[in-house]
Coordinates of C-alpha atoms in Angstrom, one line a residue:
M1 CA 21.4 -7.1 47.6
I2 CA 21.1 -5.2 44.3
P3 CA 17.5 -5.1 43.0
E4 CA 16.8 -6.4 39.5
P5 CA 16.0 -3.7 36.9
V6 CA 12.4 -3.5 36.0
G7 CA 11.5 -3.5 32.3
K8 CA 13.6 -4.3 29.3
P9 CA 17.3 -4.9 29.9
T10 CA 19.7 -2.5 28.3
D11 CA 20.9 -3.4 24.8
S12 CA 24.5 -4.2 24.2
P13 CA 26.4 -1.9 21.9
S14 CA 26.5 -4.5 19.2
D15 CA 22.7 -4.9 19.3
E16 CA 22.2 -1.2 19.0
A17 CA 24.7 -1.0 16.1
Q18 CA 22.9 -3.9 14.4
R19 CA 19.5 -2.1 14.9
E20 CA 20.9 1.1 13.5
D21 CA 22.3 -0.8 10.5
A22 CA 18.9 -2.3 10.0
R23 CA 17.3 1.2 10.1
V24 CA 19.6 2.5 7.5
A25 CA 19.0 -0.6 5.3
Y26 CA 15.3 -0.2 5.7
S27 CA 15.3 3.4 4.8
S28 CA 17.5 2.6 1.8
A29 CA 15.1 -0.1 0.6
I30 CA 12.1 2.3 1.0
A31 CA 14.0 5.0 -1.0
L32 CA 14.9 2.5 -3.7
W33 CA 11.3 1.3 -3.8
A34 CA 10.0 4.8 -4.4
Y35 CA 12.7 5.4 -7.0
E36 CA 11.9 2.2 -8.9
G37 CA 8.2 3.2 -8.9
E38 CA 8.9 6.6 -10.3
S39 CA 11.3 5.2 -13.0
A40 CA 8.8 2.4 -13.9
W41 CA 6.1 5.0 -14.6
S42 CA 8.5 7.3 -16.5
R43 CA 9.4 4.4 -18.8
F44 CA 5.8 3.5 -19.2
N45 CA 4.9 7.0 -20.2
A46 CA 7.8 7.3 -22.6
M47 CA 6.7 4.0 -24.3
L48 CA 3.1 5.2 -24.4
V49 CA 4.2 8.4 -26.2
A50 CA 6.3 6.4 -28.7
N51 CA 3.4 4.0 -29.4
S52 CA 1.1 7.0 -29.9
I53 CA 3.5 8.4 -32.4
L54 CA 3.4 5.1 -34.3
L55 CA -0.4 5.1 -34.2
A56 CA -0.5 8.7 -35.5
F57 CA 1.8 7.8 -38.3
I58 CA -0.4 4.9 -39.4
G59 CA -3.4 7.2 -39.3
F60 CA -1.5 9.7 -41.4
L61 CA -0.7 7.1 -44.0
Y62 CA -4.3 5.9 -44.0
G63 CA -5.5 9.5 -44.5
S64 CA -4.0 9.8 -47.9
D65 CA -6.0 9.1 -51.1
N66 CA -4.1 5.9 -52.0
P67 CA -2.7 4.5 -48.7
P68 CA 0.5 2.5 -49.2
K69 CA 0.0 -1.0 -47.9
L70 CA 3.6 -2.1 -47.3
P71 CA 4.6 0.9 -45.1
I72 CA 1.4 0.6 -43.1
L73 CA 2.0 -3.1 -42.6
A74 CA 5.7 -2.5 -41.6
V75 CA 4.8 0.2 -39.1
A76 CA 2.0 -2.0 -37.7
V77 CA 4.3 -5.0 -37.2
F78 CA 6.9 -2.7 -35.6
G79 CA 4.2 -1.4 -33.3
I80 CA 3.3 -4.9 -32.2
L81 CA 6.9 -5.8 -31.5
F82 CA 7.3 -2.5 -29.7
C83 CA 4.3 -3.4 -27.5
A84 CA 5.9 -6.7 -26.7
V85 CA 9.1 -4.9 -25.6
W86 CA 7.0 -2.4 -23.7
W87 CA 5.3 -5.3 -21.8
V88 CA 8.6 -6.9 -20.9
I89 CA 10.1 -3.7 -19.7
T90 CA 7.0 -2.9 -17.6
V91 CA 6.9 -6.4 -16.0
R92 CA 10.6 -6.2 -15.1
A93 CA 10.2 -2.7 -13.6
F94 CA 7.4 -3.8 -11.4
D95 CA 9.3 -6.9 -10.4
H96 CA 12.1 -4.6 -9.2
Q97 CA 9.7 -2.5 -7.3
S98 CA 8.2 -5.6 -5.6
Y99 CA 11.7 -6.8 -4.7
W100 CA 12.4 -3.6 -2.8
V101 CA 9.0 -3.8 -1.0
L102 CA 9.7 -7.4 0.1
S103 CA 13.2 -6.4 1.2
A104 CA 11.9 -3.6 3.3
R105 CA 9.3 -6.0 4.9
E106 CA 11.9 -8.6 5.6
L107 CA 14.2 -6.0 7.3
E108 CA 11.3 -4.7 9.3
E109 CA 10.1 -8.1 10.4
R110 CA 13.6 -9.4 11.3
Y111 CA 15.3 -6.4 12.9
L112 CA 12.8 -3.6 13.7

């Protein structure tokens, strides 16, 4: 009689290939998560700089002896619209980042 192996039975080649594919997918999801985080903060910083320039321009216009009302109002309205776009871009960027985190978790729970 042949004794039964003790411990975990050996994996079939297809199981090992599936596990390796899952490892590659997991590392890709983690890399994309890190990339999305970096790019989200880069966009956030660029929008912050642009909004600061608008604010400085309004301050420059107010600093004159006779501040022009219409250009100040136009720049202020543009700044509010710009902030709305900034908010949408930031929310979307962090949604992408959350997607990759959840993808990595799903891969980890299912295959690893």
